[in-house]
Coordinates of C-alpha atoms in Angstrom, one line a residue:
Chain A
M1 CA 17.6 -35.7 15.0
T2 CA 14.1 -35.6 17.0
A3 CA 15.3 -36.3 19.9
K4 CA 18.3 -33.0 19.4
R5 CA 15.5 -30.0 17.9
K6 CA 13.8 -31.1 21.1
R7 CA 16.7 -29.4 23.2
T8 CA 16.7 -26.8 21.3
R9 CA 14.7 -23.9 22.2
P10 CA 10.8 -24.1 21.4
Q11 CA 10.6 -22.2 17.7
P12 CA 8.4 -19.8 17.3
S13 CA 5.5 -21.4 14.9
A14 CA 4.9 -20.0 11.3
G15 CA 2.5 -17.4 11.4
N16 CA 4.2 -16.0 14.4
Q17 CA 7.7 -15.9 12.5
R18 CA 6.3 -14.3 10.2
L19 CA 4.5 -11.8 12.2
Q20 CA 7.6 -10.9 13.6
L21 CA 9.4 -10.5 10.8
H22 CA 6.1 -8.1 9.0
R23 CA 6.5 -6.1 13.1
Q24 CA 10.2 -5.7 11.8
V25 CA 9.6 -4.4 8.6
A26 CA 7.1 -2.2 9.5
R27 CA 9.2 -0.7 12.4
E28 CA 12.2 0.2 9.3
S29 CA 9.2 1.9 6.5
L30 CA 8.5 3.9 10.1
Q31 CA 12.1 4.7 10.7
R32 CA 13.1 5.5 7.7
L33 CA 9.9 7.6 6.9
L34 CA 10.5 9.5 9.6
A35 CA 14.4 9.9 8.4
S36 CA 12.7 12.7 6.8
P37 CA 10.2 14.0 7.8
L38 CA 9.2 16.9 5.7
S39 CA 8.8 15.5 2.6
S40 CA 7.1 12.5 4.3
G41 CA 5.0 14.9 5.5
I42 CA 4.3 17.0 2.6
T43 CA 2.5 14.0 1.7
V44 CA 0.6 12.7 4.3
L45 CA -0.8 17.2 4.0
V46 CA -1.4 15.8 0.4
I47 CA -3.5 12.8 1.7
A48 CA -5.2 14.1 4.4
I49 CA -6.4 17.0 2.3
A50 CA -7.2 14.9 -0.8
L51 CA -9.5 13.3 1.1
F52 CA -11.1 16.3 3.1
L53 CA -12.3 17.4 0.0
P54 CA -14.8 15.1 -1.0
A55 CA -15.6 13.8 2.4
L56 CA -16.6 17.5 3.2
L57 CA -18.8 17.7 0.0
Y58 CA -20.2 13.8 1.6
L59 CA -20.7 15.8 4.8
L60 CA -22.5 18.8 2.6
N61 CA -24.9 16.1 1.5
S62 CA -25.5 14.4 4.2
N63 CA -26.8 16.7 6.3
L64 CA -28.1 19.0 3.7
N65 CA -30.5 14.7 3.0
A66 CA -31.1 15.1 6.5
G67 CA -32.4 18.4 6.3
L68 CA -34.7 16.7 3.5
V69 CA -36.1 14.0 5.1
G70 CA -37.2 16.2 8.5
A71 CA -39.1 18.2 5.8
A72 CA -40.4 15.0 3.9
D73 CA -42.2 14.7 8.1
N74 CA -44.1 18.1 7.1
T75 CA -45.0 17.6 3.5
R76 CA -48.5 19.5 3.2
L77 CA -51.5 18.6 0.8
T78 CA -54.4 21.5 0.3
I79 CA -57.4 20.6 -1.7
Y80 CA -59.2 23.8 -2.5
L81 CA -63.2 22.6 -2.6
Q82 CA -65.1 24.5 -4.8
S83 CA -67.2 27.6 -3.8
N84 CA -70.4 27.0 -4.7
I85 CA -69.7 23.4 -3.1
S86 CA -73.2 21.1 -1.8
N87 CA -72.8 19.6 2.2
T88 CA -73.0 16.7 0.4
N89 CA -70.2 17.0 -1.5
E90 CA -67.8 18.4 1.5
Q91 CA -69.5 15.3 4.0
A92 CA -68.1 12.8 1.0
V93 CA -64.5 14.8 0.8
S94 CA -64.6 14.7 4.7
E95 CA -64.9 11.4 5.2
Y96 CA -62.5 9.8 2.5
L97 CA -60.1 11.6 4.0
L98 CA -60.7 10.7 7.2
S99 CA -60.6 6.8 6.1
K100 CA -57.0 6.9 4.7
F101 CA -56.0 9.5 7.9
G102 CA -56.4 9.7 11.2
S103 CA -58.1 12.7 12.1
E104 CA -55.4 14.3 13.5
S105 CA -54.1 14.6 10.8
I106 CA -56.0 17.1 9.6
E107 CA -57.2 20.4 9.5
Y108 CA -60.4 22.1 7.9
I109 CA -60.2 25.8 6.3
S110 CA -63.2 27.4 6.5
E111 CA -64.0 30.8 3.4
E112 CA -64.1 32.9 6.9
Q113 CA -60.2 31.7 7.9
A114 CA -58.6 31.8 4.7
M115 CA -59.6 35.1 5.0
E116 CA -58.8 35.6 8.7
S117 CA -55.0 34.1 7.4
F118 CA -54.3 36.0 4.7
S119 CA -55.4 39.3 5.8
R120 CA -52.7 38.8 9.7
S121 CA -49.7 37.2 7.1
A122 CA -49.6 39.7 3.9
E123 CA -50.4 43.5 3.6
L124 CA -53.5 43.0 1.1
G125 CA -56.0 42.5 3.7
D126 CA -57.5 45.6 3.2
L127 CA -57.7 45.3 -0.6
L128 CA -59.5 41.6 0.3
T129 CA -62.5 43.0 2.7
S130 CA -63.2 45.1 0.2
L131 CA -64.5 43.3 -2.2
P132 CA -67.9 42.1 -2.1
D133 CA -67.2 38.4 -1.8
N134 CA -64.8 36.8 -0.2
P135 CA -62.9 35.0 -3.1
L136 CA -61.0 32.4 -1.3
P137 CA -61.9 28.6 -1.2
A138 CA -61.9 26.6 1.3
A139 CA -59.3 23.8 1.5
F140 CA -59.0 20.6 3.6
V141 CA -55.4 20.5 4.7
V142 CA -53.9 16.8 5.2
S143 CA -50.2 16.0 6.5
P144 CA -50.7 12.5 4.9
Q145 CA -47.8 10.2 6.6
L146 CA -46.9 8.3 2.9
D147 CA -43.6 7.1 2.2
D148 CA -44.9 6.0 -1.2
D149 CA -44.2 9.3 -3.9
T150 CA -46.9 6.3 -6.3
E151 CA -49.7 6.4 -3.1
I152 CA -49.6 10.2 -3.1
E153 CA -49.9 10.2 -6.9
N154 CA -52.9 8.1 -6.8
L155 CA -54.2 9.9 -3.8
I156 CA -53.9 12.7 -5.3
L157 CA -56.3 12.0 -8.8
E158 CA -58.6 10.3 -7.1
L159 CA -59.1 13.6 -5.1
E160 CA -58.9 16.0 -8.0
T161 CA -62.4 13.4 -9.2
M162 CA -64.3 13.7 -6.2
E163 CA -67.3 15.9 -6.9
G164 CA -66.5 19.6 -5.6
V165 CA -63.0 19.9 -5.8
E166 CA -61.2 22.8 -7.6
L167 CA -57.6 21.9 -6.6
V168 CA -55.6 19.4 -4.9
Q169 CA -52.1 21.4 -4.7
L170 CA -49.1 19.3 -2.8
D171 CA -46.9 21.6 -1.3
R172 CA -43.8 19.7 -3.0
L173 CA -42.1 21.2 -5.2
W174 CA -39.3 23.1 -3.7
L175 CA -38.2 20.0 -1.7
Q176 CA -38.5 18.1 -5.3
R177 CA -36.0 20.9 -6.7
L178 CA -33.3 19.7 -3.2
Q179 CA -33.5 16.9 -3.8
A180 CA -32.2 17.2 -7.2
L181 CA -29.7 19.7 -6.1
S182 CA -29.0 16.5 -3.4
D183 CA -28.8 14.2 -6.3
L184 CA -26.0 16.6 -8.6
L185 CA -24.0 17.1 -5.4
T186 CA -24.2 13.0 -4.9
L187 CA -23.3 13.0 -8.0
L188 CA -19.9 15.6 -7.7
S189 CA -18.7 14.0 -4.5
R190 CA -18.5 9.9 -6.7
A191 CA -17.2 12.0 -9.7
L192 CA -14.7 14.1 -6.6
A193 CA -13.6 11.0 -5.3
L194 CA -13.4 9.5 -8.0
V195 CA -10.8 12.7 -8.9
V196 CA -8.9 12.3 -5.9
L197 CA -8.0 8.7 -6.3
V198 CA -6.4 8.4 -9.4
G199 CA -4.8 12.2 -8.2
L200 CA -3.5 10.6 -4.9
L201 CA -2.7 6.3 -6.5
A202 CA -0.2 9.6 -8.6
I203 CA 0.8 11.2 -5.8
V204 CA 1.6 8.0 -3.5
G205 CA 2.4 6.8 -6.5
N206 CA 5.1 9.2 -7.6
T207 CA 6.6 9.4 -3.8
I208 CA 6.9 6.0 -3.9
K209 CA 8.8 5.7 -7.1
L210 CA 11.3 8.3 -5.7
L211 CA 12.3 6.5 -2.9
I212 CA 12.4 3.1 -5.0
E213 CA 14.9 5.5 -7.6
H214 CA 16.5 6.9 -3.9
R215 CA 17.6 3.3 -3.1
R216 CA 18.4 1.2 -5.9
Q217 CA 21.6 0.3 -5.1
E218 CA 20.4 -1.3 -2.2
I219 CA 18.1 -2.8 -3.3
Q220 CA 20.7 -4.1 -6.4
V221 CA 22.9 -5.4 -3.6
I222 CA 19.4 -6.8 -2.2
K223 CA 19.1 -9.3 -5.4
L224 CA 22.2 -9.8 -5.8
I225 CA 21.6 -11.4 -2.5
G226 CA 18.4 -13.4 -3.2
G227 CA 16.2 -11.2 -2.6
S228 CA 12.2 -11.3 -4.9
N229 CA 10.8 -8.0 -6.7
S230 CA 8.2 -9.0 -3.1
Y231 CA 10.8 -8.7 -0.5
I232 CA 12.4 -5.9 -1.8
A233 CA 8.3 -3.7 -1.8
R234 CA 7.4 -5.4 1.6
P235 CA 8.5 -2.1 3.2
F236 CA 8.0 0.3 -0.1
L237 CA 4.4 -1.4 1.2
Y238 CA 4.5 0.1 4.5
T239 CA 5.2 2.8 3.8
G240 CA 2.9 3.2 1.1
L241 CA 0.5 2.3 3.5
M242 CA 1.7 4.4 6.8
L243 CA 1.2 7.6 4.9
G244 CA -2.5 7.1 3.8
L245 CA -3.7 6.1 6.9
T246 CA -1.6 9.4 8.9
G247 CA -3.3 10.9 5.5
G248 CA -6.7 10.0 6.5
L249 CA -6.3 10.3 10.2
C250 CA -5.2 13.8 9.1
A251 CA -8.1 14.4 7.3
C252 CA -10.3 13.0 10.3
L253 CA -9.0 15.6 12.3
L254 CA -9.2 18.4 9.8
I255 CA -13.8 17.5 9.4
G256 CA -13.9 17.5 13.1
L257 CA -11.9 21.0 14.0
M258 CA -14.1 22.2 10.9
G259 CA -17.4 20.7 12.4
L260 CA -16.1 21.9 16.2
N261 CA -16.0 25.3 14.1
L262 CA -18.8 25.2 12.2
A263 CA -21.5 24.1 14.6
T264 CA -22.4 27.0 16.6
A265 CA -21.6 29.2 12.9
V266 CA -25.0 26.5 11.9
A267 CA -27.0 26.3 15.1
E268 CA -26.9 29.7 15.2
L269 CA -28.2 30.9 11.8
S270 CA -30.2 27.7 11.7
D271 CA -32.6 29.3 15.3
L272 CA -31.6 33.1 13.2
F273 CA -34.6 31.4 10.5
G274 CA -36.8 29.2 12.7
G275 CA -35.7 26.1 12.1
N276 CA -34.0 23.9 14.1
W277 CA -30.9 22.0 11.7
R278 CA -27.7 21.1 13.0
L279 CA -24.4 20.2 11.6
N280 CA -24.0 16.4 12.0
G281 CA -20.5 15.6 12.3
L282 CA -18.9 12.0 10.7
D283 CA -19.7 9.0 12.7
A284 CA -17.2 6.7 14.4
L285 CA -17.9 4.2 11.1
Q286 CA -17.1 6.3 8.8
Y287 CA -14.3 8.3 10.8
L288 CA -12.7 5.1 10.2
T289 CA -14.0 4.1 6.8
L290 CA -11.6 7.5 5.9
V291 CA -8.7 6.5 7.7
L292 CA -9.1 3.1 5.8
T293 CA -9.7 4.7 2.7
G294 CA -6.5 6.6 3.1
G295 CA -4.9 3.3 3.6
G296 CA -5.7 1.4 1.6
I297 CA -4.9 4.3 -1.3
G298 CA -1.4 4.2 -0.3
W299 CA -0.7 1.0 -0.2
L300 CA -2.7 0.9 -4.3
A301 CA -0.3 3.0 -4.8
A302 CA 2.8 1.6 -3.0
L303 CA 1.9 -1.2 -5.1
I304 CA 1.5 0.0 -7.9
A305 CA 4.6 1.8 -7.5
S306 CA 6.6 -0.7 -6.6
Y307 CA 5.5 -3.4 -8.8
R308 CA 6.4 -1.2 -12.0
N309 CA 9.6 0.1 -10.8
I310 CA 11.4 -2.8 -9.1
A311 CA 11.8 -5.3 -11.4
T312 CA 13.6 -2.8 -13.2
I313 CA 16.3 -3.0 -10.8
E314 CA 18.8 -5.2 -12.1
P315 CA 22.7 -5.3 -10.7
Chain B
M1 CA 27.9 -28.8 -8.3
I2 CA 28.6 -26.6 -11.0
K3 CA 29.4 -27.5 -14.0
F4 CA 29.8 -24.9 -17.0
D5 CA 29.4 -26.7 -20.4
N6 CA 31.2 -25.8 -23.5
V7 CA 29.5 -21.7 -22.5
S8 CA 30.4 -19.2 -24.4
K9 CA 29.1 -15.8 -23.4
Q10 CA 29.3 -12.7 -26.2
Y11 CA 28.0 -9.1 -25.5
E12 CA 27.3 -6.6 -27.6
A13 CA 30.5 -5.5 -28.9
G14 CA 31.5 -8.9 -30.9
R15 CA 34.4 -9.7 -28.8
D16 CA 33.5 -13.5 -26.7
A17 CA 34.5 -12.6 -23.3
L18 CA 34.1 -15.9 -22.8
S19 CA 34.6 -18.8 -25.5
Q20 CA 34.3 -22.5 -25.3
V21 CA 34.0 -23.1 -21.0
S22 CA 34.1 -26.4 -19.6
F23 CA 35.1 -27.5 -16.6
D24 CA 32.9 -28.9 -13.6
V25 CA 33.8 -28.2 -9.4
A26 CA 32.3 -30.7 -7.3
K27 CA 30.2 -31.2 -3.6
G28 CA 33.5 -30.5 -0.9
E29 CA 35.5 -29.1 -4.1
M30 CA 37.4 -25.5 -3.5
A31 CA 38.9 -24.4 -7.3
F32 CA 40.2 -20.9 -7.7
V33 CA 39.3 -18.7 -10.6
T34 CA 42.9 -17.8 -12.1
G35 CA 43.7 -14.7 -14.7
H36 CA 44.3 -11.3 -15.6
S37 CA 41.3 -8.5 -15.9
G38 CA 39.5 -9.0 -18.4
A39 CA 39.9 -12.9 -18.8
G40 CA 36.7 -13.3 -18.1
K41 CA 35.8 -14.7 -14.1
S42 CA 33.8 -11.7 -13.7
T43 CA 31.5 -13.9 -16.4
L44 CA 31.8 -16.7 -14.7
L45 CA 30.5 -14.9 -11.3
K46 CA 28.5 -13.5 -12.9
L47 CA 26.6 -16.1 -14.6
I48 CA 27.0 -18.1 -12.0
L49 CA 24.6 -15.7 -10.5
A50 CA 22.5 -16.0 -13.4
M51 CA 23.0 -11.9 -13.6
E52 CA 23.8 -12.8 -17.5
R53 CA 23.1 -15.7 -19.7
A54 CA 25.6 -17.4 -21.7
S55 CA 25.4 -17.1 -25.1
N56 CA 26.1 -20.5 -25.8
G57 CA 26.2 -24.0 -24.0
Q58 CA 24.6 -24.9 -20.6
V59 CA 25.5 -23.8 -16.9
M60 CA 24.6 -26.2 -14.4
V61 CA 24.0 -25.4 -11.0
D62 CA 23.0 -27.6 -8.1
G63 CA 21.4 -29.6 -11.4
I64 CA 19.6 -26.5 -12.8
N65 CA 20.0 -25.5 -16.0
L66 CA 20.3 -21.5 -15.3
N67 CA 19.5 -21.7 -19.1
R68 CA 16.1 -21.9 -18.6
L69 CA 15.2 -20.5 -15.0
A70 CA 12.8 -18.4 -15.0
R71 CA 13.0 -14.8 -13.5
A72 CA 11.0 -15.5 -11.3
K73 CA 13.3 -18.2 -9.9
I74 CA 16.2 -16.1 -10.0
P75 CA 16.4 -14.6 -6.3
K76 CA 15.5 -18.6 -4.7
H77 CA 18.6 -19.6 -6.6
R78 CA 21.7 -16.7 -5.9
L79 CA 19.4 -17.0 -1.6
Q80 CA 21.3 -21.0 -1.8
I81 CA 24.9 -19.6 -3.0
G82 CA 26.8 -16.9 -0.8
T83 CA 28.7 -14.4 -2.6
V84 CA 32.0 -12.5 -1.5
F85 CA 31.7 -9.3 -3.7
Q86 CA 35.0 -7.6 -4.4
D87 CA 33.5 -4.7 -3.8
H88 CA 32.3 -5.7 -0.9
Q89 CA 28.5 -4.4 -1.7
L90 CA 27.5 -3.3 1.5
L91 CA 24.2 -1.6 2.9
F92 CA 25.8 1.6 4.3
D93 CA 22.6 2.0 6.2
R94 CA 22.8 -0.1 8.5
T95 CA 25.3 -1.8 10.6
V96 CA 27.4 -4.5 10.3
G97 CA 25.2 -7.5 12.1
D98 CA 21.8 -6.4 10.3
N99 CA 23.6 -6.2 6.5
V100 CA 25.2 -10.4 8.0
A101 CA 21.9 -10.8 8.8
L102 CA 20.7 -9.7 4.9
P103 CA 20.5 -13.8 3.7
L104 CA 19.0 -14.9 6.7
Q105 CA 15.7 -11.9 6.9
I106 CA 15.0 -12.9 3.2
A107 CA 15.3 -16.6 3.6
G108 CA 12.8 -15.8 6.4
F109 CA 15.0 -17.1 9.9
P110 CA 13.4 -16.3 12.9
Y111 CA 14.9 -13.2 15.2
Q112 CA 16.4 -15.0 17.8
D113 CA 17.6 -17.8 15.3
T114 CA 19.0 -15.0 13.0
Q115 CA 21.4 -13.1 15.6
R116 CA 22.8 -16.2 16.7
R117 CA 24.0 -17.0 13.0
V118 CA 25.0 -13.6 12.6
R119 CA 27.1 -13.5 16.3
A120 CA 28.5 -17.0 14.9
A121 CA 30.0 -15.9 11.9
L122 CA 31.0 -12.5 12.7
D123 CA 33.1 -14.5 14.9
K124 CA 34.5 -16.2 12.4
V125 CA 35.5 -13.5 10.7
G126 CA 37.2 -12.3 13.8
L127 CA 34.3 -8.7 13.9
L128 CA 32.3 -10.5 16.6
Q129 CA 33.2 -6.5 18.7
K130 CA 32.0 -4.7 15.2
E131 CA 28.4 -5.7 15.2
K132 CA 26.6 -2.5 16.3
L133 CA 29.5 -0.7 14.0
M134 CA 28.3 1.4 10.5
P135 CA 30.4 -0.8 7.8
E136 CA 31.6 3.1 6.5
K137 CA 33.0 3.4 10.1
L138 CA 35.2 -0.1 8.9
S139 CA 38.6 -0.4 7.2
G140 CA 38.3 -1.8 4.1
G141 CA 39.5 -5.5 5.3
E142 CA 37.5 -5.6 8.0
Q143 CA 34.1 -4.8 5.0
Q144 CA 35.6 -7.4 3.1
R145 CA 35.4 -10.1 6.0
V146 CA 31.8 -8.6 7.2
G147 CA 31.8 -9.2 3.0
I148 CA 32.6 -12.5 3.5
A149 CA 30.2 -13.1 7.1
R150 CA 27.4 -12.0 5.4
A151 CA 28.3 -14.8 2.3
V152 CA 28.8 -17.4 4.7
V153 CA 26.0 -16.9 7.0
N154 CA 23.1 -18.7 5.5
R155 CA 25.4 -21.7 5.4
P156 CA 25.6 -22.0 1.5
R157 CA 25.6 -25.0 -0.5
I158 CA 27.9 -23.1 -2.9
I159 CA 29.7 -20.1 -1.8
L160 CA 31.6 -18.3 -4.3
A161 CA 33.8 -15.1 -3.7
D162 CA 35.8 -12.4 -6.4
E163 CA 38.8 -11.5 -4.5
P164 CA 37.8 -12.2 -1.1
T165 CA 41.8 -11.2 0.3
G166 CA 42.4 -8.2 -2.2
N167 CA 42.4 -6.3 0.9
L168 CA 43.7 -8.0 3.3
D169 CA 47.4 -8.7 5.7
P170 CA 48.8 -12.1 4.3
E171 CA 47.7 -13.4 7.6
L172 CA 44.2 -12.8 7.8
S173 CA 44.2 -13.9 4.2
N174 CA 45.3 -17.3 5.7
E175 CA 42.1 -16.4 8.3
V176 CA 39.6 -16.4 5.3
M177 CA 40.7 -19.2 4.2
K178 CA 40.7 -21.7 6.8
V179 CA 36.8 -20.4 7.4
F180 CA 36.9 -21.4 3.5
Q181 CA 38.0 -24.4 4.2
Q182 CA 36.3 -25.3 6.7
F183 CA 32.9 -24.7 4.7
Q184 CA 34.2 -27.4 2.8
S185 CA 35.2 -29.6 4.8
V186 CA 31.2 -30.2 5.4
G187 CA 30.6 -30.5 1.8
V188 CA 30.0 -27.3 0.6
C189 CA 31.4 -25.7 -3.0
L190 CA 33.5 -22.8 -3.9
L191 CA 35.3 -20.8 -6.3
V192 CA 37.1 -18.2 -5.8
A193 CA 38.3 -15.8 -8.4
S194 CA 41.8 -14.4 -7.2
H195 CA 45.4 -12.8 -8.3
D196 CA 47.1 -13.9 -5.5
R197 CA 49.2 -16.7 -6.7
E198 CA 51.4 -16.6 -3.6
L199 CA 48.2 -17.6 -1.6
I200 CA 47.0 -20.7 -4.3
A201 CA 50.3 -22.2 -4.3
R202 CA 50.6 -22.7 -0.7
L203 CA 47.0 -23.8 -0.9
N204 CA 47.6 -26.5 -3.6
C205 CA 44.5 -26.1 -4.7
R206 CA 42.6 -26.8 -7.8
T207 CA 43.1 -23.5 -10.4
L208 CA 41.2 -22.4 -13.5
T209 CA 43.1 -20.0 -14.7
L210 CA 41.2 -17.8 -18.0
E211 CA 43.5 -16.3 -20.9
Q212 CA 40.9 -13.7 -22.9
G213 CA 38.2 -16.6 -22.5
K214 CA 39.8 -19.4 -22.6
L215 CA 39.9 -21.5 -20.3
I216 CA 43.3 -22.7 -20.3
G217 CA 44.9 -24.6 -17.7
D218 CA 42.9 -26.9 -15.1
G219 CA 44.4 -28.2 -12.4

């Protein structure tokens, strides 16, 4: 027996064999998909659009966040001083700020400077100069490099209790509003992703179910010969996977095309507003995630559809 | 190998499709099942393939009690049986060769082995040159022989055949029977349902005769 074995051709290893079988099944699935290009194409398109929408929302949100991070660096703390502040108190505030921040991030605006810049920027200049006293207070403007919100809060509390300080203002409210908006967008994109997931499972699942129904007779024959449910399901799983992957690829293409078209427009808009925002696209890993998400959803939908429909077909 | 012990099968209508049938076909034995249509031949084959379960009694195939066979194990059971169906049950969207290869693919044979065995099986039924054709291009008799090639390609321990010579002329019938006898000689157990009295008489095999669900003759 063993001697006989040795003379036959070398047998491929079990792993190789399995790979070969899978490749064959995959090729079969692909041929079947290409045999009905219209319905396959429509399914792919639906998957692509369904994946495109949450990806777009994610992209908008991440761009907004990138802008917010940039803006957070520009957080300004303005410490308005009382008009009758004594030199020693002013010195104390100045030293305290110097101990917390480098001298280069602290700016002192005297009452006169405030008056000057205000009258330059606003039409109220004449009105202000006609007043007997300068109503504008002197102020320190600090750009704190603090990421921690509580640290800033503590700083503000500290400063507010200091002698001669009128008001401490954190130039941040609009940032917080944008942050809240961004949080809302995150929530929305997650909800949308969930809806899309369920919707895609239903749509791809239905496509696979129709394919199974279409091959009912064939499935019956295979079952008569001894094909198990999982053997019969295998080509359908590949079909789902291929539809999903192709849909994911198309979604990437849509995102990429949109990026190309919008990039210049966004840059122009940003330049008009004197900003330097640029539209950030997805990176390679995110594109890959999008494709794999599509594939995963397609496969899962096929798995559910096969599980539910193949077992009920009996010869 | 195939053992029926007091087997009855009732469908909902209440009439017995099979009633109290007992027989035992051994390894290396070929037996014919004959009877008028509706006598219970199809039910008998369905029971052996676990397409139906007996209402009463026990069906044992290769030492396995089919009454207790779990659903998940039915495919493996069927894979051990080569079946020739009366209506061929071919897949019309693939070539003759791929049809014959199906049991091997299900069993997970490597590609080259599969090709070799498929050609050997097609050669046995005289259809080697039709390997690449689609089944619809073949005549009824040729389709039947494709079904026979598919049933034997896996070298099963049991072969069931439902009217395997129904569409064949006497010469081809003899060829098919020769193939069956070759398998019999290497220890395969064969159960052949047939109307062909002439063929049965000529082969002088054991014959189970069914009438209205009862086994009225065995010998």
